[in-house]
Amino acid sequence: MLLLAAGLQSANVFYDGFESGSLSNWGDLRAANIRVVSTDPYKGERCVEYSAPIGRESGGHAVRWFMPGYDELWVRFAVKFADDFDQGNHMHLCALAGNRLDNKWSSMGKAGLKPNGSDFFVTNLEPNSERKSVPPPGTLTFYSYWPDMKISPDGKYWGNVLFSNPKIQVPRGKWVVMQMWMKLNRPGASDGEQAFWMDGKLGGKWSGIRFRDTTDLRLNSFSLDLYIHDSPKLNRVWFDEIEISTKPFE
């Protein structure tokens, strides 16, 4: 088991190990399917459980904003998928996003839309079932929206999937530590970067990205999610030790 750093000192932006027993550090809670539990936490005595019952658009959602935001952030969290987790075809897990300074909700509800450089950008870190061709929950990917993203066959701009290379299979029934990093571009330039890791193994790094055309867009929200478009069964995920920092983790 990997041990997370005890503290981030001055680089610390946010931390929650759920030891308080509450979700008071989070906003925009859709908490009917979220609860703090003491069953097999990654660290300490508590973690948080998300469940997605059978049905469409199933799961839980919580957001932490840190306005006005940052130009570079590192995120790390522990996650465990249930032994029988199987999302079927499509799911979302967690997302780091940029919202307008005058509207902290500007990245919300933008599925299928292409950012224009001044309204939003967002990157989800999540497993992908590759159309159910790999064992659930799938291989680790980024699912990203940015101004130069590719159009989808249906004429909409669904998030572009960036696969780990070599592909990293996300396991069920055990804690793993996921990490993501985003560095924003200079406004108008294509010099942004993003990368992700699982248990310290680099899954992929992408550069030459134009996330924004204005400094009114910065990294300023992280959502802790379980969203399954059409959940075929009761699915459960546990999270622990959420850390957000302006510096790399030790």
Tab-separated table of C-alpha atoms in Angstrom, residues 43-222:
chain	number	residue	atom	x	y	z
A	43	LYS	CA	-5.960	5.464	5.590
A	44	GLY	CA	-7.265	6.510	8.999
A	45	GLU	CA	-10.720	5.421	10.168
A	46	ARG	CA	-13.066	6.690	7.444
A	47	CYS	CA	-13.516	7.023	3.704
A	48	VAL	CA	-16.430	8.021	1.476
A	49	GLU	CA	-18.642	5.589	-0.433
A	50	TYR	CA	-20.413	6.460	-3.700
A	51	SER	CA	-23.123	4.213	-5.090
A	52	ALA	CA	-24.887	4.147	-8.447
A	53	PRO	CA	-28.176	2.229	-8.297
A	54	ILE	CA	-29.719	0.625	-11.374
A	55	GLY	CA	-31.001	3.294	-13.730
A	56	ARG	CA	-30.104	6.155	-16.043
A	57	GLU	CA	-27.741	8.953	-14.985
A	58	SER	CA	-26.989	7.208	-11.722
A	59	GLY	CA	-24.412	8.013	-9.039
A	60	GLY	CA	-23.167	10.838	-6.829
A	61	HIS	CA	-21.478	14.208	-7.266
A	62	ALA	CA	-19.622	16.688	-5.041
A	63	VAL	CA	-17.518	19.741	-5.951
A	64	ARG	CA	-14.753	21.678	-4.278
A	65	TRP	CA	-14.142	25.159	-5.720
A	66	PHE	CA	-10.954	27.149	-5.124
A	67	MET	CA	-11.647	30.480	-6.787
A	68	PRO	CA	-10.117	32.434	-8.401
A	69	GLY	CA	-7.895	29.474	-9.254
A	70	TYR	CA	-4.449	28.368	-10.332
A	71	ASP	CA	-2.453	27.916	-13.529
A	72	GLU	CA	-1.023	24.560	-12.443
A	73	LEU	CA	-2.377	21.892	-10.088
A	74	TRP	CA	-1.635	18.363	-8.929
A	75	VAL	CA	-4.446	16.111	-7.684
A	76	ARG	CA	-4.059	12.802	-5.877
A	77	PHE	CA	-6.644	10.481	-4.373
A	78	ALA	CA	-7.102	6.854	-3.346
A	79	VAL	CA	-9.967	4.925	-4.934
A	80	LYS	CA	-11.353	1.407	-4.740
A	81	PHE	CA	-13.934	-0.148	-7.042
A	82	ALA	CA	-16.204	-2.865	-5.656
A	83	ASP	CA	-15.323	-6.482	-6.433
A	84	ASP	CA	-18.340	-6.714	-8.748
A	85	PHE	CA	-18.155	-3.214	-10.247
A	86	ASP	CA	-19.353	-3.153	-13.846
A	87	GLN	CA	-20.540	0.134	-15.325
A	88	GLY	CA	-21.437	-1.387	-18.657
A	89	ASN	CA	-20.483	0.986	-21.438
A	90	HIS	CA	-19.904	4.473	-20.051
A	91	MET	CA	-19.018	6.275	-16.822
A	92	HIS	CA	-17.318	9.373	-15.401
A	93	LEU	CA	-15.222	9.485	-12.239
A	94	CYS	CA	-13.464	12.736	-11.219
A	95	ALA	CA	-12.786	16.035	-12.980
A	96	LEU	CA	-10.497	19.060	-12.741
A	97	ALA	CA	-12.010	22.088	-14.463
A	98	GLY	CA	-11.679	25.740	-15.329
A	99	ASN	CA	-14.620	28.059	-14.675
A	100	ARG	CA	-15.003	31.750	-15.479
A	101	LEU	CA	-14.078	34.073	-12.626
A	102	ASP	CA	-17.551	35.621	-12.804
A	103	ASN	CA	-19.341	32.248	-12.944
A	104	LYS	CA	-18.055	29.302	-10.934
A	105	TRP	CA	-20.663	27.084	-12.639
A	106	SER	CA	-19.503	27.775	-16.198
A	107	SER	CA	-18.032	24.270	-16.737
A	108	MET	CA	-21.197	22.524	-15.533
A	109	GLY	CA	-23.766	21.078	-17.923
A	110	LYS	CA	-21.547	21.408	-21.001
A	111	ALA	CA	-21.656	17.799	-22.243
A	112	GLY	CA	-21.431	17.704	-26.034
A	113	LEU	CA	-20.283	21.327	-26.355
A	114	LYS	CA	-16.876	22.614	-27.481
A	115	PRO	CA	-15.218	25.247	-25.279
A	116	ASN	CA	-14.574	28.589	-26.987
A	117	GLY	CA	-11.455	29.542	-25.049
A	118	SER	CA	-13.201	31.858	-22.617
A	119	ASP	CA	-16.077	29.826	-21.127
A	120	PHE	CA	-14.681	26.560	-19.686
A	121	PHE	CA	-12.402	23.544	-20.010
A	122	VAL	CA	-12.518	20.240	-18.136
A	123	THR	CA	-10.557	16.994	-17.858
A	124	ASN	CA	-11.990	13.844	-16.275
A	125	LEU	CA	-9.740	11.076	-14.969
A	126	GLU	CA	-11.668	7.828	-15.386
A	127	PRO	CA	-11.671	4.191	-16.479
A	128	ASN	CA	-12.951	3.424	-19.962
A	129	SER	CA	-14.541	0.062	-20.820
A	130	GLU	CA	-13.524	0.429	-24.484
A	131	ARG	CA	-17.056	-0.570	-25.482
A	132	LYS	CA	-16.940	-3.443	-22.986
A	133	SER	CA	-13.923	-5.011	-24.712
A	134	VAL	CA	-11.734	-4.952	-21.578
A	135	PRO	CA	-12.458	-6.108	-18.002
A	136	PRO	CA	-14.437	-3.587	-15.922
A	137	PRO	CA	-13.993	-0.904	-14.883
A	138	GLY	CA	-11.592	-0.528	-17.804
A	139	THR	CA	-8.359	1.180	-18.763
A	140	LEU	CA	-7.396	4.517	-17.252
A	141	THR	CA	-7.969	7.554	-19.489
A	142	PHE	CA	-8.447	11.285	-19.648
A	143	TYR	CA	-11.792	12.519	-21.006
A	144	SER	CA	-11.146	16.124	-21.955
A	145	TYR	CA	-12.883	19.204	-23.336
A	146	TRP	CA	-10.727	22.003	-24.811
A	147	PRO	CA	-11.099	24.469	-27.710
A	148	ASP	CA	-9.186	22.379	-30.267
A	149	MET	CA	-10.883	19.067	-29.453
A	150	LYS	CA	-12.139	16.815	-32.250
A	151	ILE	CA	-15.764	16.685	-33.282
A	152	SER	CA	-17.701	13.446	-32.691
A	153	PRO	CA	-19.378	11.457	-35.501
A	154	ASP	CA	-22.816	12.722	-34.397
A	155	GLY	CA	-21.759	16.347	-34.930
A	156	LYS	CA	-21.410	17.118	-31.217
A	157	TYR	CA	-18.266	17.653	-29.162
A	158	TRP	CA	-18.247	14.867	-26.606
A	159	GLY	CA	-15.113	14.667	-24.483
A	160	ASN	CA	-12.060	13.360	-26.347
A	161	VAL	CA	-10.655	10.154	-24.830
A	162	LEU	CA	-6.892	10.099	-24.223
A	163	PHE	CA	-5.761	6.549	-23.490
A	164	SER	CA	-2.872	5.495	-21.284
A	165	ASN	CA	0.054	4.160	-23.284
A	166	PRO	CA	0.827	1.418	-22.524
A	167	LYS	CA	-2.721	0.928	-21.301
A	168	ILE	CA	-3.245	0.737	-17.539
A	169	GLN	CA	-6.017	-1.597	-16.406
A	170	VAL	CA	-7.867	-0.297	-13.334
A	171	PRO	CA	-8.458	-3.158	-10.864
A	172	ARG	CA	-11.494	-4.024	-8.782
A	173	GLY	CA	-11.470	-4.867	-5.071
A	174	LYS	CA	-8.283	-3.032	-4.057
A	175	TRP	CA	-7.160	0.500	-3.266
A	176	VAL	CA	-5.090	2.290	-5.896
A	177	VAL	CA	-3.718	5.837	-5.897
A	178	MET	CA	-4.541	7.988	-8.898
A	179	GLN	CA	-2.866	11.264	-9.691
A	180	MET	CA	-3.416	13.921	-12.332
A	181	TRP	CA	-1.564	17.094	-13.263
A	182	MET	CA	-2.633	20.024	-15.410
A	183	LYS	CA	-0.594	23.053	-16.433
A	184	LEU	CA	-2.463	25.731	-18.328
A	185	ASN	CA	-1.257	27.408	-21.481
A	186	ARG	CA	-0.365	31.030	-21.843
A	187	PRO	CA	-3.563	32.648	-23.132
A	188	GLY	CA	-3.863	31.962	-26.854
A	189	ALA	CA	-0.757	29.755	-27.017
A	190	SER	CA	-0.755	25.964	-27.393
A	191	ASP	CA	1.649	25.135	-24.577
A	192	GLY	CA	-0.632	23.558	-21.963
A	193	GLU	CA	0.091	20.100	-20.553
A	194	GLN	CA	-1.633	17.322	-18.626
A	195	ALA	CA	-0.675	13.876	-17.334
A	196	PHE	CA	-1.940	11.061	-15.114
A	197	TRP	CA	-0.529	8.200	-13.038
A	198	MET	CA	-1.819	5.151	-11.178
A	199	ASP	CA	0.196	3.822	-8.221
A	200	GLY	CA	3.110	5.957	-9.385
A	201	LYS	CA	3.120	4.616	-12.959
A	202	LEU	CA	2.815	7.253	-15.655
A	203	GLY	CA	-0.154	6.500	-17.888
A	204	GLY	CA	0.266	9.336	-20.333
A	205	LYS	CA	1.400	12.911	-20.808
A	206	TRP	CA	0.009	15.312	-23.399
A	207	SER	CA	1.416	18.676	-24.385
A	208	GLY	CA	0.727	21.401	-26.937
A	209	ILE	CA	-2.797	22.012	-25.612
A	210	ARG	CA	-4.721	25.302	-25.773
A	211	PHE	CA	-7.065	25.182	-22.797
A	212	ARG	CA	-7.880	28.913	-22.771
A	213	ASP	CA	-7.511	32.286	-24.477
A	214	THR	CA	-7.890	34.423	-21.352
A	215	THR	CA	-6.598	34.516	-17.782
A	216	ASP	CA	-10.243	34.730	-16.682
A	217	LEU	CA	-10.128	30.929	-16.990
A	218	ARG	CA	-8.047	29.128	-14.402
A	219	LEU	CA	-8.049	25.742	-12.661
A	220	ASN	CA	-10.601	26.300	-9.918
A	221	SER	CA	-12.814	23.250	-9.292
A	222	PHE	CA	-12.447	19.550	-8.615
